[in-house]
Amino acid sequence: MRYRTYLKLAANILFHSKIRSWLTIIGIVIGVGSVVTIMALSDSMEADMESRFADMDMTSITITPGYSQASSAMGNKFGGTSSSSTNAELTDKDVMALKLVENVDYLYGQITGSEDVYYLGQSASISLTGVDPQVWQYVTSYDVASGRLLEASDNYVAVIGDNVANDIFDQPIGVNQVITINGKSVRVVGILESGDNENGIIMPIDAAVDIIEDAEEDVYDSIIVTVDDVDNVDAVVEDIEEKLMISRHVTERDRDFTVSDSSSQLESASDMMDSMSLFLGAIAGVSLIVGSVGIANTMFTSVMERTKDIGTMKAIGARNRDILMIFLFNSAMVGLVGGVLGILLSLVLTSMLPMLGLTIMRSSMGSTLSPDLVVIGISIAIFVGIISGVVPAYRASKLKPVDALRYE
C-alpha cells in the first residue's frame, strides 16, 4: 500500500469513532498545552532576567550583616541576611577595614527602611534607601527620566521611582515637588526611568538616618563595593572576607557577615529558574503520560472493533506491515490533532496571564510562542501518539486472517 492509502484508512478509523477519539485527544491537548505554556513562560522569564542583569554592574559586591550555614551552602547568592548572629551590625569600622582592599574603585554604606510618605493629603508606606551621594552617582546603573541624580551637596532631597511618581498617589509627583516623610520635608530632584527601583525612594544617607526609624549613625544595612575590573571580583571577595574576619575578630565558624557579588546572583537566579522550569515541566508531563495511556486504550479498542476488517484485508493480500502502518498512522493522527489544539490552548493561556494581573520578576507574565516551541509541541504530541500506538498496532498486524474473520 502507499502512504496515501495508510493516511486515508487511518483517518477513516479516527472519524468513525468520534467520541472516543476526542476524549483521547483532550488528554493530549491538556498535556501539550501545559508543557508548551510552561516552556514559553520559562523562556520569557529567562529573557526578562537576562535583560535585568544586563543592566546590573557585574563589578558590584554587597556585604550584609548576618551569616548562616544555609546561606553558605547556597553560595550566598542573594546576600541574604539569614543569620546565626542576630546582633550583627556593619559600621564605619568595617568601611575603614575595606579601604585596605586592593582593586576597589568605590566603597560606601547604605541603609534601608520603610516609612509613611505624605503627598497632598495622601499617605503610603514606601521603601527608603539612604546612600552616600558623593559615591552613589558614579556607581549607580539607574537613569533618570526627568531631573537629576543625587549630588555631593544634597541633603533633604530624593530621587524617586516611576511608580512612586505616577501611580501610588492620585496626583503625580514632579521634579521639585515636596513630599513629607516622618514630619520632614523632602524635595524631589529626580524621577527614575521605568524599571529602575520603581517603588522606592533614594536619598542622602545623612537625611535618611534622621528620617528612618531605628536607623543609627555610622551603622549600615549593607556596604557596596565596586571593583575596578570584573576579572578581579573573585579575588576581591576573598580579600574582603579575610579583612572583615580580622577586623571583626571572627572565624569561619562564627562569622557574622555575608559577601555576595552580581555574577553569583545571576548564576543563582539562573539555577533557580532551571529548577523551577524542570519541576513544573515534570508536573505537566504527567498529563502527557495520562494522554498516552488514553491513546493506547483507544487503539486497543479500535483493534478489537476492527478485527474482522483486519481479517478481510489480510485475506485479500494486505501484509502485516500494512496493518501496522495503518494503526500507527491512526495513533500519530490522534497525537497531531491533540498537538495542534494544545498549541492553540497554550496561545490562549499565555495571552490571558497578563490580563489576570500575574507578574514574575516585576514584569508582565505574558509571553509569546516562538516557532521552535510550536514545532516542539506538535512533535512531542506526534511522538507520544506513535509510541502509545506501537503495541496495539503490532498486535493488530500479527492477527491471523482465519482467527480474525471468526472473531465475534
Coordinates of C-alpha atoms in Angstrom, one line a residue:
M1 CA 0.0 0.0 0.0
R2 CA 1.0 3.6 -0.5
Y3 CA 1.4 6.1 2.4
R4 CA -1.6 8.0 1.0
T5 CA -3.7 4.8 1.5
Y6 CA -2.4 4.4 5.0
L7 CA -3.4 8.0 5.8
K8 CA -6.9 7.6 4.3
L9 CA -7.6 4.4 6.2
A10 CA -6.2 5.9 9.5
A11 CA -8.4 9.0 9.1
N12 CA -11.4 6.8 8.5
I13 CA -10.8 5.0 11.8
L14 CA -10.4 8.3 13.5
F15 CA -13.6 9.8 12.1
H16 CA -15.7 6.7 12.8
S17 CA -15.0 6.8 16.5
K18 CA -15.5 10.5 17.1
I19 CA -16.5 10.5 20.8
R20 CA -13.8 8.1 21.9
S21 CA -11.1 9.8 19.7
W22 CA -12.0 13.3 21.0
L23 CA -11.9 12.1 24.6
T24 CA -8.5 10.8 24.0
I25 CA -7.4 13.9 22.2
I26 CA -8.4 16.1 25.1
G27 CA -5.8 14.4 27.2
I28 CA -3.1 15.2 24.7
V29 CA -4.4 18.8 24.4
I30 CA -4.1 19.4 28.1
G31 CA -0.6 17.8 28.3
V32 CA 0.8 19.6 25.3
G33 CA -0.8 22.9 26.2
S34 CA 0.6 22.7 29.7
V35 CA 4.1 21.7 28.6
V36 CA 4.3 24.4 25.9
T37 CA 2.9 27.1 28.1
I38 CA 5.5 26.3 30.8
M39 CA 8.3 26.3 28.3
A40 CA 7.1 29.7 26.9
L41 CA 6.9 31.2 30.3
S42 CA 10.3 29.8 31.2
D43 CA 11.8 31.4 28.0
S44 CA 10.0 34.7 28.8
M45 CA 11.3 34.8 32.4
E46 CA 14.8 33.9 31.3
A47 CA 14.8 36.7 28.8
D48 CA 13.4 39.1 31.4
M49 CA 16.1 38.0 33.9
E50 CA 18.9 38.4 31.3
S51 CA 17.7 41.9 30.4
R52 CA 17.6 43.0 34.0
F53 CA 21.0 41.5 34.8
A54 CA 22.4 43.1 31.6
D55 CA 21.9 46.5 33.3
M56 CA 23.5 45.3 36.5
D57 CA 27.1 46.3 37.4
M58 CA 28.9 42.9 37.4
T59 CA 31.7 44.5 39.3
S60 CA 29.5 45.3 42.3
I61 CA 29.9 43.4 45.6
T62 CA 27.5 43.6 48.5
I63 CA 28.3 43.0 52.2
T64 CA 25.4 42.4 54.5
P65 CA 25.2 41.6 58.3
G66 CA 24.4 38.1 59.3
Y67 CA 25.6 34.7 58.2
S68 CA 24.3 31.2 58.3
Q69 CA 25.4 27.8 57.1
A70 CA 22.2 27.6 55.0
S71 CA 23.1 30.7 53.1
S72 CA 26.7 29.5 52.7
A73 CA 25.5 26.2 51.2
M74 CA 23.5 28.2 48.6
G75 CA 26.5 30.3 47.8
N76 CA 25.2 33.4 49.5
K77 CA 23.8 34.3 46.0
F78 CA 21.4 37.0 47.1
G79 CA 23.3 38.4 50.0
G80 CA 20.5 37.2 52.3
T81 CA 20.7 38.3 55.9
S82 CA 19.7 35.0 57.4
S83 CA 21.9 35.0 60.4
S84 CA 23.1 32.9 63.2
S85 CA 24.1 36.1 64.9
T86 CA 21.1 38.4 65.3
N87 CA 23.0 41.3 66.8
A88 CA 25.5 41.6 63.9
E89 CA 26.0 45.2 62.5
L90 CA 28.0 46.8 59.8
T91 CA 29.7 50.0 61.0
D92 CA 32.2 52.7 59.9
K93 CA 34.9 50.4 61.3
D94 CA 34.1 47.9 58.6
V95 CA 34.2 50.6 56.0
M96 CA 37.7 51.6 57.2
A97 CA 38.9 48.0 57.1
L98 CA 37.6 47.6 53.5
K99 CA 39.5 50.7 52.3
L100 CA 42.6 48.5 52.6
V101 CA 41.3 46.1 50.0
E102 CA 43.1 46.4 46.6
N103 CA 41.4 46.8 43.2
V104 CA 38.4 48.7 44.6
D105 CA 37.2 51.8 42.8
Y106 CA 34.3 52.9 45.1
L107 CA 33.0 51.9 48.5
Y108 CA 30.0 53.2 50.5
G109 CA 27.5 52.1 53.1
Q110 CA 23.7 52.3 52.8
I111 CA 20.7 52.0 55.0
T112 CA 17.1 50.9 54.1
G113 CA 13.7 51.2 55.7
S114 CA 10.0 51.7 55.1
E115 CA 8.2 54.8 56.2
D116 CA 4.9 56.6 55.6
V117 CA 5.2 59.2 52.8
Y118 CA 2.7 62.1 52.6
Y119 CA 1.8 64.0 49.5
L120 CA -1.2 66.3 49.0
G121 CA -3.1 64.8 51.9
Q122 CA -2.5 61.2 51.0
S123 CA -0.1 58.7 52.5
A124 CA 1.6 55.5 51.5
S125 CA 4.3 53.2 53.0
I126 CA 7.3 53.3 50.7
S127 CA 10.7 51.8 50.8
L128 CA 13.6 54.3 51.5
T129 CA 17.2 53.8 50.8
G130 CA 19.9 56.1 52.2
V131 CA 23.2 56.3 50.1
D132 CA 26.4 58.3 50.1
P133 CA 25.6 60.8 47.3
Q134 CA 29.3 61.5 46.7
V135 CA 29.8 57.9 45.5
W136 CA 26.4 56.7 44.5
Q137 CA 26.1 59.0 41.5
Y138 CA 29.2 57.3 40.0
V139 CA 28.3 53.7 40.7
T140 CA 24.5 53.5 40.1
S141 CA 23.2 52.0 36.9
Y142 CA 19.9 53.9 37.3
D143 CA 18.9 56.5 34.7
V144 CA 16.6 59.5 35.3
A145 CA 13.6 60.1 33.2
S146 CA 13.5 63.7 34.5
G147 CA 15.5 65.8 36.9
R148 CA 18.9 64.6 38.1
L149 CA 20.7 62.1 40.4
L150 CA 21.9 62.9 43.9
E151 CA 24.9 65.2 44.2
A152 CA 27.5 65.5 47.0
S153 CA 26.0 68.7 48.4
D154 CA 22.4 67.3 48.7
N155 CA 20.7 66.7 52.0
Y156 CA 16.9 66.6 52.3
V157 CA 16.3 65.7 48.7
A158 CA 15.3 62.5 47.0
V159 CA 15.2 60.6 43.7
I160 CA 12.0 58.6 43.4
G161 CA 10.9 55.6 41.3
D162 CA 8.5 55.8 38.4
N163 CA 5.6 54.1 40.3
V164 CA 6.1 56.4 43.3
A165 CA 5.9 59.4 41.0
N166 CA 3.0 58.4 38.8
D167 CA 0.9 55.5 40.3
I168 CA 0.9 55.5 44.1
F169 CA -0.8 58.9 44.7
D170 CA -3.7 60.4 42.9
Q171 CA -1.7 63.3 41.7
P172 CA 1.7 62.6 40.1
I173 CA 4.8 63.9 41.8
G174 CA 7.0 66.0 39.6
V175 CA 10.6 67.3 39.9
N176 CA 10.9 70.0 42.7
Q177 CA 7.7 68.9 44.4
V178 CA 7.9 68.4 48.1
I179 CA 6.9 65.2 49.9
T180 CA 6.8 64.7 53.7
I181 CA 8.4 61.7 55.4
N182 CA 8.2 61.3 59.2
G183 CA 7.5 65.0 59.5
K184 CA 10.5 66.0 57.4
S185 CA 10.1 67.9 54.1
V186 CA 12.0 66.3 51.2
R187 CA 12.3 67.8 47.8
V188 CA 12.2 65.6 44.7
V189 CA 15.2 66.3 42.4
G190 CA 14.8 63.3 40.0
I191 CA 12.5 60.6 38.8
L192 CA 14.0 57.3 37.7
E193 CA 13.1 55.6 34.4
S194 CA 10.6 52.8 34.5
G195 CA 12.2 49.6 35.7
D196 CA 14.7 51.3 38.0
N197 CA 13.7 50.9 41.6
E198 CA 10.2 51.7 40.6
N199 CA 8.6 51.6 44.1
G200 CA 11.4 53.1 46.1
I201 CA 12.9 56.5 47.2
I202 CA 16.6 57.1 47.3
M203 CA 18.1 59.9 49.4
P204 CA 21.3 61.0 51.0
I205 CA 22.3 58.8 54.0
D206 CA 22.6 61.7 56.5
A207 CA 19.0 62.7 55.9
A208 CA 17.8 59.0 55.8
V209 CA 19.4 58.5 59.3
D210 CA 17.2 61.3 60.6
I211 CA 14.1 60.1 58.8
I212 CA 14.1 56.3 59.0
E213 CA 13.0 55.0 62.4
D214 CA 15.6 52.8 64.2
A215 CA 18.4 54.0 61.9
E216 CA 21.7 54.8 63.6
E217 CA 24.5 57.0 62.6
D218 CA 27.6 55.1 61.2
V219 CA 25.6 51.8 61.2
Y220 CA 24.7 50.3 57.8
D221 CA 22.3 47.7 56.5
S222 CA 24.8 46.9 53.7
I223 CA 28.1 48.1 52.3
I224 CA 28.5 48.3 48.5
V225 CA 31.9 47.8 46.9
T226 CA 32.7 48.4 43.2
V227 CA 35.7 46.6 41.7
D228 CA 37.9 48.1 39.1
D229 CA 37.6 45.1 36.7
V230 CA 35.2 42.2 36.6
D231 CA 38.2 39.7 36.4
N232 CA 39.2 40.9 39.9
V233 CA 35.8 40.2 41.6
D234 CA 36.6 36.8 42.9
A235 CA 39.9 37.9 44.4
V236 CA 38.4 41.0 45.9
V237 CA 35.6 38.9 47.5
E238 CA 38.2 36.7 49.2
D239 CA 40.2 39.7 50.3
I240 CA 37.0 41.3 51.8
E241 CA 36.2 38.2 53.7
E242 CA 39.7 38.0 55.1
K243 CA 39.9 41.7 56.0
L244 CA 36.5 41.7 57.7
M245 CA 37.1 38.5 59.7
I246 CA 40.3 40.0 61.1
S247 CA 38.6 43.4 61.8
R248 CA 35.5 41.8 63.4
H249 CA 37.6 39.2 65.3
V250 CA 35.6 36.3 63.9
T251 CA 36.4 32.9 62.3
E252 CA 34.7 30.9 59.6
R253 CA 32.7 29.1 62.3
D254 CA 31.3 32.3 63.9
R255 CA 31.4 34.8 61.1
D256 CA 28.6 37.3 61.2
F257 CA 28.6 38.8 57.7
T258 CA 27.8 37.8 54.1
V259 CA 29.5 38.8 50.9
S260 CA 27.8 38.4 47.5
D261 CA 28.6 39.6 44.0
S262 CA 26.5 40.2 41.0
S263 CA 27.8 37.2 39.0
S264 CA 26.9 34.8 41.7
Q265 CA 23.4 36.3 41.9
L266 CA 23.0 35.8 38.2
E267 CA 24.2 32.2 38.5
S268 CA 21.9 31.5 41.4
A269 CA 18.9 33.1 39.6
S270 CA 19.6 31.0 36.5
D271 CA 19.8 27.8 38.6
M272 CA 16.6 28.7 40.4
M273 CA 14.8 29.3 37.0
D274 CA 16.1 26.0 35.6
S275 CA 14.9 24.1 38.7
M276 CA 11.5 25.7 38.7
S277 CA 11.0 25.0 35.0
L278 CA 12.1 21.4 35.4
F279 CA 9.7 20.9 38.3
L280 CA 6.7 22.5 36.5
G281 CA 7.6 20.6 33.3
A282 CA 7.6 17.3 35.2
I283 CA 4.1 18.1 36.6
A284 CA 2.8 19.0 33.1
G285 CA 4.5 15.8 31.7
V286 CA 2.1 13.7 33.9
S287 CA -0.7 15.0 31.7
L288 CA 1.1 13.7 28.6
I289 CA 1.6 10.3 30.3
V290 CA -2.2 10.2 31.0
G291 CA -2.9 11.2 27.4
S292 CA -0.6 8.4 26.1
V293 CA -2.4 5.8 28.2
G294 CA -5.7 7.1 26.7
I295 CA -4.3 6.7 23.2
A296 CA -3.1 3.2 23.9
N297 CA -6.6 2.3 25.3
T298 CA -8.3 3.8 22.3
M299 CA -6.0 1.9 19.9
F300 CA -6.6 -1.4 21.7
T301 CA -10.4 -0.8 21.4
S302 CA -10.1 0.1 17.7
V303 CA -8.2 -3.1 17.0
M304 CA -10.9 -5.2 18.8
E305 CA -13.7 -3.4 16.9
R306 CA -12.0 -3.9 13.5
T307 CA -10.7 -7.4 14.0
K308 CA -12.9 -8.7 11.2
D309 CA -11.9 -5.8 8.9
I310 CA -8.2 -6.7 9.6
G311 CA -9.0 -10.4 8.7
T312 CA -10.7 -9.3 5.5
M313 CA -7.8 -7.0 4.5
K314 CA -5.3 -9.8 5.1
A315 CA -7.4 -12.3 3.2
I316 CA -7.2 -10.0 0.1
G317 CA -3.5 -9.5 0.3
A318 CA -2.7 -6.9 3.0
R319 CA 0.7 -7.6 4.7
N320 CA 1.5 -7.3 8.4
R321 CA 3.4 -4.1 7.6
D322 CA 0.3 -2.6 6.0
I323 CA -1.8 -3.2 9.1
L324 CA 0.9 -2.0 11.4
M325 CA 1.3 1.3 9.4
I326 CA -2.5 1.9 9.3
F327 CA -2.8 1.9 13.1
L328 CA 0.5 3.8 13.6
F329 CA -0.8 6.5 11.3
N330 CA -4.1 6.5 13.3
S331 CA -2.3 7.0 16.6
A332 CA 0.0 9.6 15.1
M333 CA -3.0 11.4 13.7
V334 CA -4.6 11.5 17.2
G335 CA -1.3 13.0 18.5
L336 CA -1.2 15.5 15.7
V337 CA -4.7 16.8 16.3
G338 CA -4.1 17.0 20.0
G339 CA -0.8 18.8 19.5
V340 CA -2.3 21.4 17.2
L341 CA -5.2 22.1 19.7
G342 CA -2.7 22.0 22.5
I343 CA -0.7 24.8 20.8
L344 CA -3.9 26.8 20.4
L345 CA -4.7 26.3 24.1
S346 CA -1.2 27.4 25.0
L347 CA -1.6 30.6 23.0
V348 CA -4.8 31.4 24.9
L349 CA -3.2 30.7 28.3
T350 CA -0.1 32.8 27.6
S351 CA -2.3 35.7 26.4
M352 CA -4.6 35.6 29.4
L353 CA -2.0 35.6 32.1
P354 CA -1.2 39.4 31.9
M355 CA -5.0 40.0 31.9
L356 CA -5.2 38.2 35.2
G357 CA -2.6 40.6 36.6
L358 CA 0.1 37.9 37.2
T359 CA 3.6 39.1 37.3
I360 CA 7.0 37.4 37.7
M361 CA 10.2 39.3 38.5
R362 CA 8.3 42.6 38.5
S363 CA 7.3 42.3 34.8
S364 CA 4.2 41.1 32.9
M365 CA 4.0 37.3 32.9
G366 CA 2.8 37.2 29.4
S367 CA 4.8 35.6 26.6
T368 CA 4.6 34.6 23.0
L369 CA 5.2 31.2 21.4
S370 CA 8.2 31.0 19.2
P371 CA 8.1 28.9 16.1
D372 CA 10.6 26.5 17.8
L373 CA 8.1 25.9 20.7
V374 CA 5.3 25.3 18.2
V375 CA 7.4 22.6 16.4
I376 CA 8.5 21.1 19.6
G377 CA 4.9 20.9 21.0
I378 CA 3.5 19.2 17.9
S379 CA 6.5 16.9 17.6
I380 CA 6.0 15.8 21.2
A381 CA 2.4 15.1 20.6
I382 CA 3.0 13.0 17.5
F383 CA 5.8 11.1 19.2
V384 CA 3.6 10.3 22.2
G385 CA 0.9 9.2 19.8
I386 CA 3.2 6.9 17.9
I387 CA 4.8 5.4 21.0
S388 CA 1.4 4.8 22.6
G389 CA 0.1 3.1 19.4
V390 CA 3.1 0.7 18.8
V391 CA 1.9 -2.2 20.9
P392 CA -1.8 -2.1 19.7
A393 CA -0.7 -1.7 16.1
Y394 CA 1.8 -4.6 16.4
R395 CA -0.9 -6.9 17.9
A396 CA -3.2 -6.0 15.1
S397 CA -0.6 -6.8 12.5
K398 CA 0.0 -10.2 14.0
L399 CA -3.6 -11.3 13.9
K400 CA -4.2 -14.4 11.7
P401 CA -6.7 -13.9 8.9
V402 CA -8.7 -17.0 9.9
D403 CA -8.9 -16.1 13.6
A404 CA -9.8 -12.5 12.7
L405 CA -12.6 -13.5 10.4
R406 CA -14.1 -15.8 13.1
Y407 CA -13.9 -13.1 15.8
E408 CA -17.3 -12.1 17.2

